[in-house]
Amino acid sequence: AQSVTQLGSHVSVSEGALVLLRCNYSSSVPPYLFWYVQYPNQGLQLLLKYTSAATLVKGINGFEAEFKKSETSFHLTKPSAHMSDAAEYFCAVSFGGYQKVTFGTGTKLQVIP
Amino acid sequence: DADVTQTPRNRITKTGKRIMLECSQTKGHDRMYWYRQDPGLGLRLIYYSFDVKDINKGEISDGYSVSRQAQAKFSLSLESAIPNQTALYFCATSDFPSGGVSYNEQFFGPGTRLTVL
């Protein structure tokens, strides 16, 4: 069965510092992978997705993620954190078709001025 | 704009009451889902529907039921609410393009915050 693990339920970074949020998946074949962001009192919106094309995926708001099959990882990065990046981030995995999507437990990002 | 809407946005109810949460979408997607979000647990799937005639249980369906009234409408009911059903509930949709690839990218509504006293 597919699963996804997000390391660190809370991450704090200083404004302007690198953001790194970790996601590892477990499956026997490469899945489709997603990062979603949830701002306070809002629903989830898609940041970016990996669909087996380019391994380095660029998303909205300056975020990007790299699919590494050998490490079964899909970590989310942003070179310079902004106060507006404070939110909860969810990694998710899917095999498409009639398969369900499995979400990680989320990482709350705090940006310190 | 094509969208996913949920009503109500907030609801406070008492133990034992029947509650219905409603979801409507204008995206034209066939697939609809209900999730609940609890702190530290992420999103867990309650029920999902791949088309109007298809209803499937998710990982935490006990105590819940659903109705798919039309392609655009998917309702979640709590027959007899209990305090541990206090959570944030999300409806989502996804597309399955004919002849194309389905990634199951989820499009979420704004959520319903339910409190059961």
mmCIF file with all atom_site columns, C-alpha atoms in Angstrom:
data_model
loop_
_atom_site.group_PDB
_atom_site.id
_atom_site.type_symbol
_atom_site.label_atom_id
_atom_site.label_alt_id
_atom_site.label_comp_id
_atom_site.label_asym_id
_atom_site.label_entity_id
_atom_site.label_seq_id
_atom_site.pdbx_PDB_ins_code
_atom_site.Cartn_x
_atom_site.Cartn_y
_atom_site.Cartn_z
_atom_site.occupancy
_atom_site.B_iso_or_equiv
_atom_site.pdbx_formal_charge
_atom_site.auth_seq_id
_atom_site.auth_comp_id
_atom_site.auth_asym_id
_atom_site.auth_atom_id
_atom_site.pdbx_PDB_model_num
ATOM 1   C CA . ALA A 1 1   ? 0.000   0.000  0.000   1.00 0.00 ? 1   ALA A CA 1
ATOM 2   C CA . GLN A 1 2   ? 1.165   3.491  -0.736  1.00 0.00 ? 2   GLN A CA 1
ATOM 3   C CA . SER A 1 3   ? 2.142   5.799  2.102   1.00 0.00 ? 3   SER A CA 1
ATOM 4   C CA . VAL A 1 4   ? 3.802   9.140  2.577   1.00 0.00 ? 4   VAL A CA 1
ATOM 5   C CA . THR A 1 5   ? 5.829   10.428 5.498   1.00 0.00 ? 5   THR A CA 1
ATOM 6   C CA . GLN A 1 6   ? 6.506   14.034 6.304   1.00 0.00 ? 6   GLN A CA 1
ATOM 7   C CA . LEU A 1 7   ? 9.416   14.535 8.661   1.00 0.00 ? 7   LEU A CA 1
ATOM 8   C CA . GLY A 1 8   ? 8.811   17.320 11.152  1.00 0.00 ? 8   GLY A CA 1
ATOM 9   C CA . SER A 1 9   ? 5.330   18.432 12.106  1.00 0.00 ? 9   SER A CA 1
ATOM 10  C CA . HIS A 1 10  ? 6.646   21.952 12.766  1.00 0.00 ? 10  HIS A CA 1
ATOM 11  C CA . VAL A 1 11  ? 9.456   23.769 10.988  1.00 0.00 ? 11  VAL A CA 1
ATOM 12  C CA . SER A 1 12  ? 10.668  27.271 11.840  1.00 0.00 ? 12  SER A CA 1
ATOM 13  C CA . VAL A 1 13  ? 12.833  29.375 9.556   1.00 0.00 ? 13  VAL A CA 1
ATOM 14  C CA . SER A 1 14  ? 13.932  32.975 9.572   1.00 0.00 ? 14  SER A CA 1
ATOM 15  C CA . GLU A 1 15  ? 12.620  35.310 6.923   1.00 0.00 ? 15  GLU A CA 1
ATOM 16  C CA . GLY A 1 16  ? 14.968  35.107 3.948   1.00 0.00 ? 16  GLY A CA 1
ATOM 17  C CA . ALA A 1 17  ? 16.315  31.665 4.887   1.00 0.00 ? 17  ALA A CA 1
ATOM 18  C CA . LEU A 1 18  ? 16.008  28.457 2.905   1.00 0.00 ? 18  LEU A CA 1
ATOM 19  C CA . VAL A 1 19  ? 12.802  26.499 3.337   1.00 0.00 ? 19  VAL A CA 1
ATOM 20  C CA . LEU A 1 20  ? 13.138  22.696 3.229   1.00 0.00 ? 20  LEU A CA 1
ATOM 21  C CA . LEU A 1 21  ? 10.129  20.496 3.954   1.00 0.00 ? 21  LEU A CA 1
ATOM 22  C CA . ARG A 1 22  ? 10.704  16.771 3.729   1.00 0.00 ? 22  ARG A CA 1
ATOM 23  C CA . CYS A 1 23  ? 8.490   14.122 2.166   1.00 0.00 ? 23  CYS A CA 1
ATOM 24  C CA . ASN A 1 24  ? 9.264   10.455 1.605   1.00 0.00 ? 24  ASN A CA 1
ATOM 25  C CA . TYR A 1 25  ? 6.949   7.994  -0.052  1.00 0.00 ? 25  TYR A CA 1
ATOM 26  C CA . SER A 1 26  ? 6.653   4.255  0.077   1.00 0.00 ? 26  SER A CA 1
ATOM 27  C CA . SER A 1 27  ? 5.608   2.340  -3.002  1.00 0.00 ? 27  SER A CA 1
ATOM 28  C CA . SER A 1 28  ? 7.015   -0.284 -5.340  1.00 0.00 ? 28  SER A CA 1
ATOM 29  C CA . VAL A 1 29  ? 6.546   1.892  -8.405  1.00 0.00 ? 29  VAL A CA 1
ATOM 30  C CA . PRO A 1 30  ? 7.003   5.635  -8.859  1.00 0.00 ? 30  PRO A CA 1
ATOM 31  C CA . PRO A 1 31  ? 3.782   7.423  -8.018  1.00 0.00 ? 31  PRO A CA 1
ATOM 32  C CA . TYR A 1 32  ? 2.384   10.817 -8.813  1.00 0.00 ? 32  TYR A CA 1
ATOM 33  C CA . LEU A 1 33  ? 3.332   13.249 -6.057  1.00 0.00 ? 33  LEU A CA 1
ATOM 34  C CA . PHE A 1 34  ? 1.807   16.508 -4.893  1.00 0.00 ? 34  PHE A CA 1
ATOM 35  C CA . TRP A 1 35  ? 2.468   19.323 -2.467  1.00 0.00 ? 35  TRP A CA 1
ATOM 36  C CA . TYR A 1 36  ? -0.511  21.269 -1.175  1.00 0.00 ? 36  TYR A CA 1
ATOM 37  C CA . VAL A 1 37  ? -0.548  24.373 1.000   1.00 0.00 ? 37  VAL A CA 1
ATOM 38  C CA . GLN A 1 38  ? -3.195  25.330 3.537   1.00 0.00 ? 38  GLN A CA 1
ATOM 39  C CA . TYR A 1 39  ? -3.295  28.913 4.747   1.00 0.00 ? 39  TYR A CA 1
ATOM 40  C CA . PRO A 1 40  ? -5.149  29.608 7.996   1.00 0.00 ? 40  PRO A CA 1
ATOM 41  C CA . ASN A 1 41  ? -8.903  29.144 7.719   1.00 0.00 ? 41  ASN A CA 1
ATOM 42  C CA . GLN A 1 42  ? -8.687  28.063 4.108   1.00 0.00 ? 42  GLN A CA 1
ATOM 43  C CA . GLY A 1 43  ? -8.858  24.886 2.078   1.00 0.00 ? 43  GLY A CA 1
ATOM 44  C CA . LEU A 1 44  ? -5.884  23.195 0.478   1.00 0.00 ? 44  LEU A CA 1
ATOM 45  C CA . GLN A 1 45  ? -4.488  24.444 -2.799  1.00 0.00 ? 45  GLN A CA 1
ATOM 46  C CA . LEU A 1 46  ? -1.999  22.793 -5.083  1.00 0.00 ? 46  LEU A CA 1
ATOM 47  C CA . LEU A 1 47  ? 1.567   24.084 -4.955  1.00 0.00 ? 47  LEU A CA 1
ATOM 48  C CA . LEU A 1 48  ? 3.066   21.683 -7.454  1.00 0.00 ? 48  LEU A CA 1
ATOM 49  C CA . LYS A 1 49  ? 2.891   18.119 -8.753  1.00 0.00 ? 49  LYS A CA 1
ATOM 50  C CA . TYR A 1 50  ? 5.179   15.457 -10.173 1.00 0.00 ? 50  TYR A CA 1
ATOM 51  C CA . THR A 1 51  ? 3.651   13.439 -12.988 1.00 0.00 ? 51  THR A CA 1
ATOM 52  C CA . SER A 1 52  ? 6.688   11.492 -14.251 1.00 0.00 ? 52  SER A CA 1
ATOM 53  C CA . ALA A 1 53  ? 7.970   14.164 -16.617 1.00 0.00 ? 53  ALA A CA 1
ATOM 54  C CA . ALA A 1 54  ? 10.759  16.419 -15.315 1.00 0.00 ? 54  ALA A CA 1
ATOM 55  C CA . THR A 1 55  ? 12.135  15.391 -11.925 1.00 0.00 ? 55  THR A CA 1
ATOM 56  C CA . LEU A 1 56  ? 12.544  19.002 -10.825 1.00 0.00 ? 56  LEU A CA 1
ATOM 57  C CA . VAL A 1 57  ? 9.130   20.557 -10.551 1.00 0.00 ? 57  VAL A CA 1
ATOM 58  C CA . LYS A 1 58  ? 8.494   24.260 -10.153 1.00 0.00 ? 58  LYS A CA 1
ATOM 59  C CA . GLY A 1 59  ? 5.362   25.468 -8.461  1.00 0.00 ? 59  GLY A CA 1
ATOM 60  C CA . ILE A 1 60  ? 3.679   28.655 -7.388  1.00 0.00 ? 60  ILE A CA 1
ATOM 61  C CA . ASN A 1 61  ? 5.145   31.283 -5.058  1.00 0.00 ? 61  ASN A CA 1
ATOM 62  C CA . GLY A 1 62  ? 8.745   30.275 -5.785  1.00 0.00 ? 62  GLY A CA 1
ATOM 63  C CA . PHE A 1 63  ? 8.504   26.737 -4.455  1.00 0.00 ? 63  PHE A CA 1
ATOM 64  C CA . GLU A 1 64  ? 10.031  23.741 -6.161  1.00 0.00 ? 64  GLU A CA 1
ATOM 65  C CA . ALA A 1 65  ? 10.463  20.051 -5.437  1.00 0.00 ? 65  ALA A CA 1
ATOM 66  C CA . GLU A 1 66  ? 12.740  17.360 -6.788  1.00 0.00 ? 66  GLU A CA 1
ATOM 67  C CA . PHE A 1 67  ? 11.655  13.769 -7.307  1.00 0.00 ? 67  PHE A CA 1
ATOM 68  C CA . LYS A 1 68  ? 14.464  11.388 -6.308  1.00 0.00 ? 68  LYS A CA 1
ATOM 69  C CA . LYS A 1 69  ? 13.572  7.796  -7.048  1.00 0.00 ? 69  LYS A CA 1
ATOM 70  C CA . SER A 1 70  ? 16.677  6.367  -5.366  1.00 0.00 ? 70  SER A CA 1
ATOM 71  C CA . GLU A 1 71  ? 15.768  8.123  -2.123  1.00 0.00 ? 71  GLU A CA 1
ATOM 72  C CA . THR A 1 72  ? 11.967  7.800  -2.548  1.00 0.00 ? 72  THR A CA 1
ATOM 73  C CA . SER A 1 73  ? 11.773  11.490 -1.719  1.00 0.00 ? 73  SER A CA 1
ATOM 74  C CA . PHE A 1 74  ? 9.980   14.578 -2.933  1.00 0.00 ? 74  PHE A CA 1
ATOM 75  C CA . HIS A 1 75  ? 11.237  17.394 -0.721  1.00 0.00 ? 75  HIS A CA 1
ATOM 76  C CA . LEU A 1 76  ? 9.831   20.905 -1.068  1.00 0.00 ? 76  LEU A CA 1
ATOM 77  C CA . THR A 1 77  ? 12.190  23.861 -1.141  1.00 0.00 ? 77  THR A CA 1
ATOM 78  C CA . LYS A 1 78  ? 12.175  27.623 -1.487  1.00 0.00 ? 78  LYS A CA 1
ATOM 79  C CA . PRO A 1 79  ? 15.415  29.624 -1.518  1.00 0.00 ? 79  PRO A CA 1
ATOM 80  C CA . SER A 1 80  ? 14.168  32.536 0.567   1.00 0.00 ? 80  SER A CA 1
ATOM 81  C CA . ALA A 1 81  ? 11.269  32.368 3.019   1.00 0.00 ? 81  ALA A CA 1
ATOM 82  C CA . HIS A 1 82  ? 8.720   35.122 3.125   1.00 0.00 ? 82  HIS A CA 1
ATOM 83  C CA . MET A 1 83  ? 6.340   35.877 5.969   1.00 0.00 ? 83  MET A CA 1
ATOM 84  C CA . SER A 1 84  ? 3.443   34.992 3.703   1.00 0.00 ? 84  SER A CA 1
ATOM 85  C CA . ASP A 1 85  ? 4.770   31.415 3.424   1.00 0.00 ? 85  ASP A CA 1
ATOM 86  C CA . ALA A 1 86  ? 3.612   30.656 6.958   1.00 0.00 ? 86  ALA A CA 1
ATOM 87  C CA . ALA A 1 87  ? 1.084   27.873 6.455   1.00 0.00 ? 87  ALA A CA 1
ATOM 88  C CA . GLU A 1 88  ? 0.653   24.122 6.706   1.00 0.00 ? 88  GLU A CA 1
ATOM 89  C CA . TYR A 1 89  ? 2.053   22.020 3.891   1.00 0.00 ? 89  TYR A CA 1
ATOM 90  C CA . PHE A 1 90  ? 0.877   18.568 2.896   1.00 0.00 ? 90  PHE A CA 1
ATOM 91  C CA . CYS A 1 91  ? 2.616   16.015 0.717   1.00 0.00 ? 91  CYS A CA 1
ATOM 92  C CA . ALA A 1 92  ? 0.371   13.535 -1.102  1.00 0.00 ? 92  ALA A CA 1
ATOM 93  C CA . VAL A 1 93  ? 0.828   10.453 -3.270  1.00 0.00 ? 93  VAL A CA 1
ATOM 94  C CA . SER A 1 94  ? -1.379  8.910  -5.933  1.00 0.00 ? 94  SER A CA 1
ATOM 95  C CA . PHE A 1 95  ? -1.144  6.292  -8.646  1.00 0.00 ? 95  PHE A CA 1
ATOM 96  C CA . GLY A 1 96  ? -3.893  7.900  -10.685 1.00 0.00 ? 96  GLY A CA 1
ATOM 97  C CA . GLY A 1 97  ? -6.665  5.981  -12.336 1.00 0.00 ? 97  GLY A CA 1
ATOM 98  C CA . TYR A 1 98  ? -9.030  4.536  -9.753  1.00 0.00 ? 98  TYR A CA 1
ATOM 99  C CA . GLN A 1 99  ? -6.518  4.754  -6.900  1.00 0.00 ? 99  GLN A CA 1
ATOM 100 C CA . LYS A 1 100 ? -7.085  7.082  -3.969  1.00 0.00 ? 100 LYS A CA 1
ATOM 101 C CA . VAL A 1 101 ? -4.811  9.868  -2.858  1.00 0.00 ? 101 VAL A CA 1
ATOM 102 C CA . THR A 1 102 ? -2.922  9.435  0.412   1.00 0.00 ? 102 THR A CA 1
ATOM 103 C CA . PHE A 1 103 ? -1.900  12.543 2.353   1.00 0.00 ? 103 PHE A CA 1
ATOM 104 C CA . GLY A 1 104 ? 0.917   13.038 4.792   1.00 0.00 ? 104 GLY A CA 1
ATOM 105 C CA . THR A 1 105 ? 0.281   14.375 8.262   1.00 0.00 ? 105 THR A CA 1
ATOM 106 C CA . GLY A 1 106 ? 1.364   17.887 7.359   1.00 0.00 ? 106 GLY A CA 1
ATOM 107 C CA . THR A 1 107 ? 4.174   20.267 8.309   1.00 0.00 ? 107 THR A CA 1
ATOM 108 C CA . LYS A 1 108 ? 3.428   23.661 9.788   1.00 0.00 ? 108 LYS A CA 1
ATOM 109 C CA . LEU A 1 109 ? 5.905   26.266 8.616   1.00 0.00 ? 109 LEU A CA 1
ATOM 110 C CA . GLN A 1 110 ? 6.598   29.214 10.864  1.00 0.00 ? 110 GLN A CA 1
ATOM 111 C CA . VAL A 1 111 ? 8.526   32.160 9.440   1.00 0.00 ? 111 VAL A CA 1
ATOM 112 C CA . ILE A 1 112 ? 10.316  34.275 12.008  1.00 0.00 ? 112 ILE A CA 1
ATOM 113 C CA . PRO A 1 113 ? 10.879  37.967 11.215  1.00 0.00 ? 113 PRO A CA 1
ATOM 114 C CA . ASP B 2 1   ? -15.143 30.800 -11.619 1.00 0.00 ? 1   ASP B CA 1
ATOM 115 C CA . ALA B 2 2   ? -15.438 27.023 -11.493 1.00 0.00 ? 2   ALA B CA 1
ATOM 116 C CA . ASP B 2 3   ? -15.309 26.173 -7.840  1.00 0.00 ? 3   ASP B CA 1
ATOM 117 C CA . VAL B 2 4   ? -15.998 23.810 -4.959  1.00 0.00 ? 4   VAL B CA 1
ATOM 118 C CA . THR B 2 5   ? -18.298 25.184 -2.296  1.00 0.00 ? 5   THR B CA 1
ATOM 119 C CA . GLN B 2 6   ? -19.264 23.817 1.100   1.00 0.00 ? 6   GLN B CA 1
ATOM 120 C CA . THR B 2 7   ? -22.135 24.673 3.402   1.00 0.00 ? 7   THR B CA 1
ATOM 121 C CA . PRO B 2 8   ? -22.229 25.448 6.225   1.00 0.00 ? 8   PRO B CA 1
ATOM 122 C CA . ARG B 2 9   ? -18.759 26.852 6.885   1.00 0.00 ? 9   ARG B CA 1
ATOM 123 C CA . ASN B 2 10  ? -19.115 26.484 10.616  1.00 0.00 ? 10  ASN B CA 1
ATOM 124 C CA . ARG B 2 11  ? -21.510 24.399 12.686  1.00 0.00 ? 11  ARG B CA 1
ATOM 125 C CA . ILE B 2 12  ? -21.884 23.742 16.370  1.00 0.00 ? 12  ILE B CA 1
ATOM 126 C CA . THR B 2 13  ? -24.161 20.911 17.355  1.00 0.00 ? 13  THR B CA 1
ATOM 127 C CA . LYS B 2 14  ? -24.911 18.611 20.245  1.00 0.00 ? 14  LYS B CA 1
ATOM 128 C CA . THR B 2 15  ? -24.216 14.941 20.771  1.00 0.00 ? 15  THR B CA 1
ATOM 129 C CA . GLY B 2 16  ? -26.852 12.755 19.130  1.00 0.00 ? 16  GLY B CA 1
ATOM 130 C CA . LYS B 2 17  ? -28.008 15.279 16.551  1.00 0.00 ? 17  LYS B CA 1
ATOM 131 C CA . ARG B 2 18  ? -28.133 14.472 12.845  1.00 0.00 ? 18  ARG B CA 1
ATOM 132 C CA . ILE B 2 19  ? -25.966 16.762 10.745  1.00 0.00 ? 19  ILE B CA 1
ATOM 133 C CA . MET B 2 20  ? -25.630 17.150 6.988   1.00 0.00 ? 20  MET B CA 1
ATOM 134 C CA . LEU B 2 21  ? -22.704 18.855 5.317   1.00 0.00 ? 21  LEU B CA 1
ATOM 135 C CA . GLU B 2 22  ? -23.173 19.800 1.699   1.00 0.00 ? 22  GLU B CA 1
ATOM 136 C CA . CYS B 2 23  ? -20.752 20.140 -1.172  1.00 0.00 ? 23  CYS B CA 1
ATOM 137 C CA . SER B 2 24  ? -21.353 21.555 -4.629  1.00 0.00 ? 24  SER B CA 1
ATOM 138 C CA . GLN B 2 25  ? -18.977 21.946 -7.542  1.00 0.00 ? 25  GLN B CA 1
ATOM 139 C CA . THR B 2 26  ? -19.026 23.717 -10.850 1.00 0.00 ? 26  THR B CA 1
ATOM 140 C CA . LYS B 2 27  ? -15.851 22.102 -12.189 1.00 0.00 ? 27  LYS B CA 1
ATOM 141 C CA . GLY B 2 28  ? -17.694 19.415 -14.086 1.00 0.00 ? 28  GLY B CA 1
ATOM 142 C CA . HIS B 2 29  ? -15.637 16.719 -12.354 1.00 0.00 ? 29  HIS B CA 1
ATOM 143 C CA . ASP B 2 30  ? -17.089 13.243 -11.947 1.00 0.00 ? 30  ASP B CA 1
ATOM 144 C CA . ARG B 2 31  ? -15.123 12.377 -8.822  1.00 0.00 ? 31  ARG B CA 1
ATOM 145 C CA . MET B 2 32  ? -15.915 13.754 -5.393  1.00 0.00 ? 32  MET B CA 1
ATOM 146 C CA . TYR B 2 33  ? -14.453 13.067 -1.955  1.00 0.00 ? 33  TYR B CA 1
ATOM 147 C CA . TRP B 2 34  ? -15.021 13.818 1.717   1.00 0.00 ? 34  TRP B CA 1
ATOM 148 C CA . TYR B 2 35  ? -12.051 14.155 4.076   1.00 0.00 ? 35  TYR B CA 1
ATOM 149 C CA . ARG B 2 36  ? -11.686 15.094 7.690   1.00 0.00 ? 36  ARG B CA 1
ATOM 150 C CA . GLN B 2 37  ? -8.689  16.945 9.044   1.00 0.00 ? 37  GLN B CA 1
ATOM 151 C CA . ASP B 2 38  ? -7.498  16.577 12.619  1.00 0.00 ? 38  ASP B CA 1
ATOM 152 C CA . PRO B 2 39  ? -4.360  18.189 14.050  1.00 0.00 ? 39  PRO B CA 1
ATOM 153 C CA . GLY B 2 40  ? -1.370  15.903 13.601  1.00 0.00 ? 40  GLY B CA 1
ATOM 154 C CA . LEU B 2 41  ? -3.303  13.364 11.560  1.00 0.00 ? 41  LEU B CA 1
ATOM 155 C CA . GLY B 2 42  ? -3.449  15.119 8.206   1.00 0.00 ? 42  GLY B CA 1
ATOM 156 C CA . LEU B 2 43  ? -6.380  14.392 5.933   1.00 0.00 ? 43  LEU B CA 1
ATOM 157 C CA . ARG B 2 44  ? -8.209  11.120 6.162   1.00 0.00 ? 44  ARG B CA 1
ATOM 158 C CA . LEU B 2 45  ? -10.654 9.907  3.550   1.00 0.00 ? 45  LEU B CA 1
ATOM 159 C CA . ILE B 2 46  ? -14.223 9.290  4.717   1.00 0.00 ? 46  ILE B CA 1
ATOM 160 C CA . TYR B 2 47  ? -16.082 8.484  1.487   1.00 0.00 ? 47  TYR B CA 1
ATOM 161 C CA . TYR B 2 48  ? -15.533 8.942  -2.207  1.00 0.00 ? 48  TYR B CA 1
ATOM 162 C CA . SER B 2 49  ? -17.574 8.728  -5.376  1.00 0.00 ? 49  SER B CA 1
ATOM 163 C CA . PHE B 2 50  ? -16.221 8.238  -8.875  1.00 0.00 ? 50  PHE B CA 1
ATOM 164 C CA . ASP B 2 51  ? -19.557 8.978  -10.504 1.00 0.00 ? 51  ASP B CA 1
ATOM 165 C CA . VAL B 2 52  ? -23.188 9.480  -9.587  1.00 0.00 ? 52  VAL B CA 1
ATOM 166 C CA . LYS B 2 53  ? -23.875 5.746  -9.234  1.00 0.00 ? 53  LYS B CA 1
ATOM 167 C CA . ASP B 2 54  ? -20.657 4.950  -7.393  1.00 0.00 ? 54  ASP B CA 1
ATOM 168 C CA . ILE B 2 55  ? -20.120 5.328  -3.619  1.00 0.00 ? 55  ILE B CA 1
ATOM 169 C CA . ASN B 2 56  ? -17.120 3.907  -1.769  1.00 0.00 ? 56  ASN B CA 1
ATOM 170 C CA . LYS B 2 57  ? -16.028 3.853  1.846   1.00 0.00 ? 57  LYS B CA 1
ATOM 171 C CA . GLY B 2 58  ? -12.759 5.440  2.770   1.00 0.00 ? 58  GLY B CA 1
ATOM 172 C CA . GLU B 2 59  ? -10.544 4.647  5.722   1.00 0.00 ? 59  GLU B CA 1
ATOM 173 C CA . ILE B 2 60  ? -12.792 6.192  8.403   1.00 0.00 ? 60  ILE B CA 1
ATOM 174 C CA . SER B 2 61  ? -16.404 5.774  7.235   1.00 0.00 ? 61  SER B CA 1
ATOM 175 C CA . ASP B 2 62  ? -17.913 4.513  10.507  1.00 0.00 ? 62  ASP B CA 1
ATOM 176 C CA . GLY B 2 63  ? -20.505 6.973  11.827  1.00 0.00 ? 63  GLY B CA 1
ATOM 177 C CA . TYR B 2 64  ? -20.850 8.717  8.462   1.00 0.00 ? 64  TYR B CA 1
ATOM 178 C CA . SER B 2 65  ? -22.995 8.303  5.361   1.00 0.00 ? 65  SER B CA 1
ATOM 179 C CA . VAL B 2 66  ? -23.065 10.080 2.032   1.00 0.00 ? 66  VAL B CA 1
ATOM 180 C CA . SER B 2 67  ? -25.409 10.860 -0.811  1.00 0.00 ? 67  SER B CA 1
ATOM 181 C CA . ARG B 2 68  ? -24.443 11.755 -4.376  1.00 0.00 ? 68  ARG B CA 1
ATOM 182 C CA . GLN B 2 69  ? -27.502 13.628 -5.555  1.00 0.00 ? 69  GLN B CA 1
ATOM 183 C CA . ALA B 2 70  ? -26.047 14.697 -8.893  1.00 0.00 ? 70  ALA B CA 1
ATOM 184 C CA . GLN B 2 71  ? -22.697 15.033 -10.597 1.00 0.00 ? 71  GLN B CA 1
ATOM 185 C CA . ALA B 2 72  ? -22.281 18.381 -8.885  1.00 0.00 ? 72  ALA B CA 1
ATOM 186 C CA . LYS B 2 73  ? -23.522 17.528 -5.377  1.00 0.00 ? 73  LYS B CA 1
ATOM 187 C CA . PHE B 2 74  ? -22.131 15.240 -2.681  1.00 0.00 ? 74  PHE B CA 1
ATOM 188 C CA . SER B 2 75  ? -23.449 15.387 0.882   1.00 0.00 ? 75  SER B CA 1
ATOM 189 C CA . LEU B 2 76  ? -21.986 13.974 4.070   1.00 0.00 ? 76  LEU B CA 1
ATOM 190 C CA . SER B 2 77  ? -24.233 13.034 6.986   1.00 0.00 ? 77  SER B CA 1
ATOM 191 C CA . LEU B 2 78  ? -23.466 12.298 10.586  1.00 0.00 ? 78  LEU B CA 1
ATOM 192 C CA . GLU B 2 79  ? -26.449 10.251 11.713  1.00 0.00 ? 79  GLU B CA 1
ATOM 193 C CA . SER B 2 80  ? -25.841 10.746 15.416  1.00 0.00 ? 80  SER B CA 1
ATOM 194 C CA . ALA B 2 81  ? -23.000 13.142 16.055  1.00 0.00 ? 81  ALA B CA 1
ATOM 195 C CA . ILE B 2 82  ? -20.458 12.435 18.792  1.00 0.00 ? 82  ILE B CA 1
ATOM 196 C CA . PRO B 2 83  ? -17.739 14.700 20.218  1.00 0.00 ? 83  PRO B CA 1
ATOM 197 C CA . ASN B 2 84  ? -14.856 12.879 18.525  1.00 0.00 ? 84  ASN B CA 1
ATOM 198 C CA . GLN B 2 85  ? -16.348 13.857 15.182  1.00 0.00 ? 85  GLN B CA 1
ATOM 199 C CA . THR B 2 86  ? -15.350 17.429 15.969  1.00 0.00 ? 86  THR B CA 1
ATOM 200 C CA . ALA B 2 87  ? -13.016 18.259 13.081  1.00 0.00 ? 87  ALA B CA 1
ATOM 201 C CA . LEU B 2 88  ? -12.503 20.238 9.907   1.00 0.00 ? 88  LEU B CA 1
ATOM 202 C CA . TYR B 2 89  ? -14.260 18.584 6.962   1.00 0.00 ? 89  TYR B CA 1
ATOM 203 C CA . PHE B 2 90  ? -13.226 19.064 3.367   1.00 0.00 ? 90  PHE B CA 1
ATOM 204 C CA . CYS B 2 91  ? -14.924 18.190 0.139   1.00 0.00 ? 91  CYS B CA 1
ATOM 205 C CA . ALA B 2 92  ? -12.728 17.702 -2.914  1.00 0.00 ? 92  ALA B CA 1
ATOM 206 C CA . THR B 2 93  ? -13.111 16.857 -6.566  1.00 0.00 ? 93  THR B CA 1
ATOM 207 C CA . SER B 2 94  ? -10.876 15.385 -9.217  1.00 0.00 ? 94  SER B CA 1
ATOM 208 C CA . ASP B 2 95  ? -11.081 14.910 -12.945 1.00 0.00 ? 95  ASP B CA 1
ATOM 209 C CA . PHE B 2 96  ? -10.874 11.765 -15.040 1.00 0.00 ? 96  PHE B CA 1
ATOM 210 C CA . PRO B 2 97  ? -10.412 12.991 -18.595 1.00 0.00 ? 97  PRO B CA 1
ATOM 211 C CA . SER B 2 98  ? -11.699 10.572 -21.216 1.00 0.00 ? 98  SER B CA 1
ATOM 212 C CA . GLY B 2 99  ? -8.759  9.288  -23.209 1.00 0.00 ? 99  GLY B CA 1
ATOM 213 C CA . GLY B 2 100 ? -6.324  11.135 -20.966 1.00 0.00 ? 100 GLY B CA 1
ATOM 214 C CA . VAL B 2 101 ? -4.310  10.447 -17.855 1.00 0.00 ? 101 VAL B CA 1
ATOM 215 C CA . SER B 2 102 ? -5.860  10.898 -14.429 1.00 0.00 ? 102 SER B CA 1
ATOM 216 C CA . TYR B 2 103 ? -3.414  12.011 -11.768 1.00 0.00 ? 103 TYR B CA 1
ATOM 217 C CA . ASN B 2 104 ? -6.172  12.375 -9.192  1.00 0.00 ? 104 ASN B CA 1
ATOM 218 C CA . GLU B 2 105 ? -5.140  15.934 -8.412  1.00 0.00 ? 105 GLU B CA 1
ATOM 219 C CA . GLN B 2 106 ? -7.583  17.080 -5.757  1.00 0.00 ? 106 GLN B CA 1
ATOM 220 C CA . PHE B 2 107 ? -9.450  20.402 -5.831  1.00 0.00 ? 107 PHE B CA 1
ATOM 221 C CA . PHE B 2 108 ? -10.654 21.383 -2.386  1.00 0.00 ? 108 PHE B CA 1
ATOM 222 C CA . GLY B 2 109 ? -13.523 23.352 -0.980  1.00 0.00 ? 109 GLY B CA 1
ATOM 223 C CA . PRO B 2 110 ? -12.980 25.867 1.840   1.00 0.00 ? 110 PRO B CA 1
ATOM 224 C CA . GLY B 2 111 ? -13.937 23.406 4.570   1.00 0.00 ? 111 GLY B CA 1
ATOM 225 C CA . THR B 2 112 ? -16.603 23.092 7.250   1.00 0.00 ? 112 THR B CA 1
ATOM 226 C CA . ARG B 2 113 ? -15.565 23.420 10.874  1.00 0.00 ? 113 ARG B CA 1
ATOM 227 C CA . LEU B 2 114 ? -17.813 21.124 12.891  1.00 0.00 ? 114 LEU B CA 1
ATOM 228 C CA . THR B 2 115 ? -17.957 21.152 16.676  1.00 0.00 ? 115 THR B CA 1
ATOM 229 C CA . VAL B 2 116 ? -19.936 18.488 18.509  1.00 0.00 ? 116 VAL B CA 1
ATOM 230 C CA . LEU B 2 117 ? -20.614 19.326 22.150  1.00 0.00 ? 117 LEU B CA 1
#
